Coordinates of C-alpha atoms in Angstrom, one line a residue:
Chain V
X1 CA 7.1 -72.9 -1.3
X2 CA 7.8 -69.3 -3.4
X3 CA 5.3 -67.4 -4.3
X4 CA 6.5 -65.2 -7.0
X5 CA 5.7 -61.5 -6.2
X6 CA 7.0 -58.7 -7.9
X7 CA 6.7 -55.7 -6.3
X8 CA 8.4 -53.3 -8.8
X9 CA 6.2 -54.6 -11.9
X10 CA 3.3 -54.3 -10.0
X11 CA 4.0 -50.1 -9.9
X12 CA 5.1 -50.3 -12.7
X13 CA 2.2 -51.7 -14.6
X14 CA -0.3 -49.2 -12.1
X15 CA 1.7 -45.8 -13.2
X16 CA 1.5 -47.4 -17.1
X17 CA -2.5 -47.4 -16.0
X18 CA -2.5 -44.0 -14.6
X19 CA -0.7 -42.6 -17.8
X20 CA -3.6 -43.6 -19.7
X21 CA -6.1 -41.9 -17.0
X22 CA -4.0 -38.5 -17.8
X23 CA -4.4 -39.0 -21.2
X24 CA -8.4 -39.2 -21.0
X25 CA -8.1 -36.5 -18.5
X26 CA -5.2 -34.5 -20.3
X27 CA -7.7 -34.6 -23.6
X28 CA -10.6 -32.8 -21.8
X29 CA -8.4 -30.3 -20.5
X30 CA -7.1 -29.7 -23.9
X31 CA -10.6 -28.9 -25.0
X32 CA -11.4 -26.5 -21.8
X33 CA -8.1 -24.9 -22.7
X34 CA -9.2 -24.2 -26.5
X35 CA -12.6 -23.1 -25.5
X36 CA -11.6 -20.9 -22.7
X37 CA -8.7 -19.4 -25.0
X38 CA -11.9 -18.7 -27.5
X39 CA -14.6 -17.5 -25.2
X40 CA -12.5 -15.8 -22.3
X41 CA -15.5 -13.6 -21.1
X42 CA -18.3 -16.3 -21.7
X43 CA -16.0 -18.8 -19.4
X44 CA -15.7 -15.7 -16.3
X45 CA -19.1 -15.2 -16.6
X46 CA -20.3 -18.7 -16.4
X47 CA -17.9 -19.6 -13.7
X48 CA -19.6 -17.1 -11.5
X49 CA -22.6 -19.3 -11.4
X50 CA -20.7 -22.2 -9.8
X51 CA -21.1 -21.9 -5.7
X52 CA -17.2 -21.5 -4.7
X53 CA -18.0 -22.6 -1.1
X54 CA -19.1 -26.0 -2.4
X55 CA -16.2 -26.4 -4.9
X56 CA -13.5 -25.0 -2.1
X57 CA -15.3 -27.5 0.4
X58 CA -14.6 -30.6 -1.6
X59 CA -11.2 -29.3 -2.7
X60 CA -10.4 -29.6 1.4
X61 CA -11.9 -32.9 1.6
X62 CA -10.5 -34.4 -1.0
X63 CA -6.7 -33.5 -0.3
X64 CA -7.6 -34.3 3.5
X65 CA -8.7 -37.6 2.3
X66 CA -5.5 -37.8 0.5
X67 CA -3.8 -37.2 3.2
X68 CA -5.8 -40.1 5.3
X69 CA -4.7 -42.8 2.4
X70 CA -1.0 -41.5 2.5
X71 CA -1.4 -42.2 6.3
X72 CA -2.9 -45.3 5.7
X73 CA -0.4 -47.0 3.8
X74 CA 2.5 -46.1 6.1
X75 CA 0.7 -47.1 9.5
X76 CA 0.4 -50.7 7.4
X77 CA 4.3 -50.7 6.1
X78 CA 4.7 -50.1 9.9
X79 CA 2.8 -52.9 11.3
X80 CA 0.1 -51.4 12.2
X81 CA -3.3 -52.8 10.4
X82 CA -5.7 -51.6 12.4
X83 CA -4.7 -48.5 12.0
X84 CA -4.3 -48.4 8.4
X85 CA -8.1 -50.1 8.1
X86 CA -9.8 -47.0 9.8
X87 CA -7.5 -44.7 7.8
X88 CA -8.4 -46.4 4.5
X89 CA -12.7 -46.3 6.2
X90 CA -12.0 -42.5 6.9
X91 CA -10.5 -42.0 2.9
X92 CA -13.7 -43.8 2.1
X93 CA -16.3 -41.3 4.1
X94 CA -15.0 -38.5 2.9
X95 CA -15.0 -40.2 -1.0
X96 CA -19.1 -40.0 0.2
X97 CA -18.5 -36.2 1.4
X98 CA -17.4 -35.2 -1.9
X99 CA -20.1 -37.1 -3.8
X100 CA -22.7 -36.0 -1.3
X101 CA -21.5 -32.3 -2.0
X102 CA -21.4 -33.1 -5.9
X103 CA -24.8 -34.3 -5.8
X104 CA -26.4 -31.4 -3.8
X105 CA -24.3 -29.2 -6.5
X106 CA -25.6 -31.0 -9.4
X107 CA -29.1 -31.0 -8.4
X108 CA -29.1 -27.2 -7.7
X109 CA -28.1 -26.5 -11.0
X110 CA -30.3 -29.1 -12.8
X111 CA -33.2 -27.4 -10.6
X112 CA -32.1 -24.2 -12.4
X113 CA -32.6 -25.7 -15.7
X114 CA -29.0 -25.7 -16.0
X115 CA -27.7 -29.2 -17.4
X116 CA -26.7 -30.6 -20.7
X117 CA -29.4 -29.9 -23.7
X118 CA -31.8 -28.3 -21.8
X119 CA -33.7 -25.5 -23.0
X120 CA -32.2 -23.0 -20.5
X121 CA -28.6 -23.9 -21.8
X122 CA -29.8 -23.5 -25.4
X123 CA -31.1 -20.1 -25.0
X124 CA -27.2 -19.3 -23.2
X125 CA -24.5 -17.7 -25.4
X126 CA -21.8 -20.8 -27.0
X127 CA -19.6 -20.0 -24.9
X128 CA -21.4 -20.4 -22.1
X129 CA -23.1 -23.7 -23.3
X130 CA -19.9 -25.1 -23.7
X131 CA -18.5 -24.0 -20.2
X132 CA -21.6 -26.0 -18.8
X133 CA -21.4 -29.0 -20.9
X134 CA -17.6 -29.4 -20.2
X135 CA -18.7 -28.8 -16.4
X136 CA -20.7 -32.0 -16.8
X137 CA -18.5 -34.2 -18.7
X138 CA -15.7 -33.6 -16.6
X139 CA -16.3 -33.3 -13.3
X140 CA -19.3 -36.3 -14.4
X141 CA -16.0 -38.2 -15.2
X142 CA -14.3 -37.2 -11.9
X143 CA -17.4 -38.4 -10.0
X144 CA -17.4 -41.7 -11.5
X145 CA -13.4 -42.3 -10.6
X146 CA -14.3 -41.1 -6.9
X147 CA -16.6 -43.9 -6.8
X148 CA -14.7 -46.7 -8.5
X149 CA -11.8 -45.4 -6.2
X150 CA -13.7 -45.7 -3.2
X151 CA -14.4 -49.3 -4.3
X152 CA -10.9 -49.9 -4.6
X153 CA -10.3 -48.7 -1.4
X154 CA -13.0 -50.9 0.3
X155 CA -11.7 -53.6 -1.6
X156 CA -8.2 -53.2 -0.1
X157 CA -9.7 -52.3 2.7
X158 CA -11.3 -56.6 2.9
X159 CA -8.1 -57.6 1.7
X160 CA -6.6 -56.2 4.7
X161 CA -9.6 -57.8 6.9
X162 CA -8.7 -61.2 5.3
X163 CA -4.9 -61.5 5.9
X164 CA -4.0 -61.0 2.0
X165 CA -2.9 -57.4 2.5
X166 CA -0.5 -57.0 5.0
X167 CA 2.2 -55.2 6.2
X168 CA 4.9 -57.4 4.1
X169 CA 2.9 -57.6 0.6
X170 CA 0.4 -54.5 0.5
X171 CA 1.3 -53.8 -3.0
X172 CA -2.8 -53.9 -3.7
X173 CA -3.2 -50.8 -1.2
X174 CA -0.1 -49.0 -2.4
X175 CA -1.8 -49.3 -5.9
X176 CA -5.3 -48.5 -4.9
X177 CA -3.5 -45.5 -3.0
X178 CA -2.2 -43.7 -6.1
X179 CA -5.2 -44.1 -8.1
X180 CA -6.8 -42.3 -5.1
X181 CA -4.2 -39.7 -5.7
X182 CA -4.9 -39.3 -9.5
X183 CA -8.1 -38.7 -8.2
X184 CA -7.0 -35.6 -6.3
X185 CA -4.7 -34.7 -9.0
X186 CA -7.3 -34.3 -11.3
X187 CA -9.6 -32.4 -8.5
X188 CA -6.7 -29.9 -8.2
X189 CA -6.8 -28.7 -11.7
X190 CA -10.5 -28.9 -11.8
X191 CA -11.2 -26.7 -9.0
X192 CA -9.5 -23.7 -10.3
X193 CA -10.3 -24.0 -14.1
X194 CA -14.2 -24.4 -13.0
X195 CA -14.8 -22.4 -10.0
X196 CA -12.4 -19.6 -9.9
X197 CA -12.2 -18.7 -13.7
X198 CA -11.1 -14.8 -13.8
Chain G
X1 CA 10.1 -61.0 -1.9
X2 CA 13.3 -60.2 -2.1
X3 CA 16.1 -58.0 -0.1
X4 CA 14.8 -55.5 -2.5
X5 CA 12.1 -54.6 -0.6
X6 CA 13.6 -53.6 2.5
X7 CA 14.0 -50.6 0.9
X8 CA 10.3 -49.5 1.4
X9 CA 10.1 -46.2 3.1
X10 CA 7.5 -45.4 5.1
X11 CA 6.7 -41.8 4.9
X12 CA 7.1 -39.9 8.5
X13 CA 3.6 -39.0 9.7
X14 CA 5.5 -35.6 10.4
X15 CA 6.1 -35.1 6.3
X16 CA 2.0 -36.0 5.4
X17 CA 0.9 -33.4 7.9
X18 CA 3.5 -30.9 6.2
X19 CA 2.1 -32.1 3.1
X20 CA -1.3 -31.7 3.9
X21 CA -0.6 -28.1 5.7
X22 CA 1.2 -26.9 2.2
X23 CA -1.6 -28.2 0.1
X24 CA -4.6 -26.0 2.3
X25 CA -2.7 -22.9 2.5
X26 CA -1.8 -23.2 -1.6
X27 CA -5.7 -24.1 -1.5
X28 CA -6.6 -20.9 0.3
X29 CA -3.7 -18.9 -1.9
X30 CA -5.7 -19.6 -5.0
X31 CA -9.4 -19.1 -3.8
X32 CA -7.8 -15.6 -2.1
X33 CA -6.0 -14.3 -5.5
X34 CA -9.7 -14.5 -7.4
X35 CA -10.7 -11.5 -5.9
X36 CA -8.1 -9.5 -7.6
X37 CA -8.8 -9.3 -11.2
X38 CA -5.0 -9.7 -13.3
X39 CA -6.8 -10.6 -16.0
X40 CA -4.9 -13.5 -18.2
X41 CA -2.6 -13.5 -15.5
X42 CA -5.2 -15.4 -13.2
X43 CA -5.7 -17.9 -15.1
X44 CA -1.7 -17.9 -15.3
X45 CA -1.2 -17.8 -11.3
X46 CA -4.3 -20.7 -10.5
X47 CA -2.5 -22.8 -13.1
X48 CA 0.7 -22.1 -11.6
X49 CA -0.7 -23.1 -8.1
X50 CA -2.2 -26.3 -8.8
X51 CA 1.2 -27.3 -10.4
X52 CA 2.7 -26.6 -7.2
X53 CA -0.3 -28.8 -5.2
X54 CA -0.2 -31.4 -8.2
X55 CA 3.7 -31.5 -7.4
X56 CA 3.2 -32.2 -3.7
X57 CA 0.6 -34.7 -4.3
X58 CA 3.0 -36.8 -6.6
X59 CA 6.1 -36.4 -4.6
X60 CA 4.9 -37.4 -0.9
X61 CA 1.3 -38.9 -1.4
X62 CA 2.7 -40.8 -4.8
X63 CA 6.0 -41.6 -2.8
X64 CA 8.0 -40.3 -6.4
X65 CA 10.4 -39.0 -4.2
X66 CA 11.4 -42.6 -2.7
X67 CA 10.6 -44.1 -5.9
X68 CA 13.6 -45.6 -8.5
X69 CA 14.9 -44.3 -11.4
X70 CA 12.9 -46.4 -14.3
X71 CA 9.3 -45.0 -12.3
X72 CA 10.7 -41.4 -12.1
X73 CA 11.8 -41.3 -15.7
X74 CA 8.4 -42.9 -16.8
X75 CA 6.3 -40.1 -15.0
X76 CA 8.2 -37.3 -16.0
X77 CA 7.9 -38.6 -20.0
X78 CA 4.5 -38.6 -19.4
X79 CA 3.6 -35.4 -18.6
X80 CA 6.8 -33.8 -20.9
X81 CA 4.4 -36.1 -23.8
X82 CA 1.4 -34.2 -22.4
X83 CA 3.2 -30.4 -22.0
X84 CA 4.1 -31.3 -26.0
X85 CA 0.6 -32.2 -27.0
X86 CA -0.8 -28.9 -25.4
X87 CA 2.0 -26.5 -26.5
X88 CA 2.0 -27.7 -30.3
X89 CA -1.9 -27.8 -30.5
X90 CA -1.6 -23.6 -28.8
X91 CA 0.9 -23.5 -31.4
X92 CA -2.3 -23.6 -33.9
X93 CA -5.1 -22.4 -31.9
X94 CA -3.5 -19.1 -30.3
X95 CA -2.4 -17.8 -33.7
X96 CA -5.2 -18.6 -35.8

């Protein structure tokens, strides 16, 4: 009885998927880029507005979570499930962290009047508008990865629970692993382009 | 599977911490280097800094590094693809 498994393809076909993730990604940041080359001063002054603490405090937990799937997927290629399960729970929580964070964010500056079309953005210089709309979209965008990684994750996570990920074929995790990556990826150019625009 | 995949490497727990370490003192690099005003250059030296982090990330998190030649050679086209499409459209927008 062979099962026919291949392990290369597998990548393979996931960094094809991820090439299209840093196209969506890589067309946003395009349009930040132009905007922020037209309205240096209306970007600075915008960015101001954005609470650095928050934005540094899920920069940390997102590369520590990072860190917790890298871990994860090595305790499993050595044998050790267990292991690699509560690494892959603790990637998870701190997936919530983030969001938690993003949502106490959002909602402070939605309670400000500050989100797309209201009439406090209107009455704000274009530049400005546009900082805050793009702001939205994108890390809106980021947010809905984070959860669909996190899903991923758990999935694996079941898979591992079950016997179908293990530590001869965990191709699934590896996979769900570096989209969890792209997901940091993206946070790492994020982070400075929102929060510490200068 | 195949003989192939004894080749798997399993990242020393040793080289993710290092990782990690790098990543939060890059982290508190660029947060520090806001409160001096360079002007362009800021945006210049955060962009410059995330590179750095975004390389770490795909090297040891992504396992690049231990990857073969056809994946290597794929994800460097990529983002040479995406360095293009941003130069040539700065082509036109910076010197409009």
């Amino acid at each position: 009885m062979h099962e026919h498994r291949d392990y290369e393809g597998a990548k393979i076909g996931m960094w094809l998927f991820l090439f299209t993730e840093v196209l969506l990604f890589g067309g946003l940041f395009l349009l930040y880029a132009v905007y922020l080359h037209r309205y240096p001063a209306e970007f600075h002054a915008a960015g101001k507005d954005l609470s650095r603490i928050f934005g540094t405090a899920n920069t940390i937990v997102l590369i520590t979570s990072s860190l917790c799937m890298a871990l994860a997927i090595s305790a499993l290629q050595r044998g050790k499930v267990v292991l690699s399960q509560r690494l892959v729970l603790l990637t998870v929580t701190m997936a919530g962290v983030f969001l938690v964070n993003k949502f106490f964010e959002w909602s402070a500056k939605i309670g400000h009047g500050i989100y797309p079309d209201s009439p406090a953005l209107l009455k704000l210089p274009p530049g400005e508008m546009v900082f805050f709309n793009l702001y939205y979209l994108m890390t809106g965008l980021h947010g809905i990865h984070v959860i669909i990684g996190a899903a991923v994750l758990m999935y694996g996570w079941h898979l591992m629970r079950v016997g179908r990920v293990t530590p001869e074929h965990f191709v699934f995790l590896e996979n769900g692993g570096l989209y969890w990556h792209l997901v940091d990826l993206v946070w790492i150019y994020l982070f400075p382009l929102f929060y510490l625009v200068v | 599977m195949t003989g192939h995949d004894t080749e798997h490497h399993a990242v020393p727990v040793r080289t993710n911490m290092l990782v990690w370490a790098a990543l939060m003192m890059l982290t508190a690099i660029t947060v520090g280097v806001t409160s001096f005003d360079f002007g362009f250059l800021n945006v210049v030296v955060a962009l410059s800094v995330a590179t750095i982090k975004a390389g770490l990330v795909i090297l040891w998190f992504m396992h690049l590094r231990y990857e073969g030649r056809v994946i290597r050679l794929m994800v460097f086209t990529a983002f040479v693809i995406l360095a293009i499409a941003i130069g040539f459209t700065f082509f036109d927008v910076a010197y409009r």
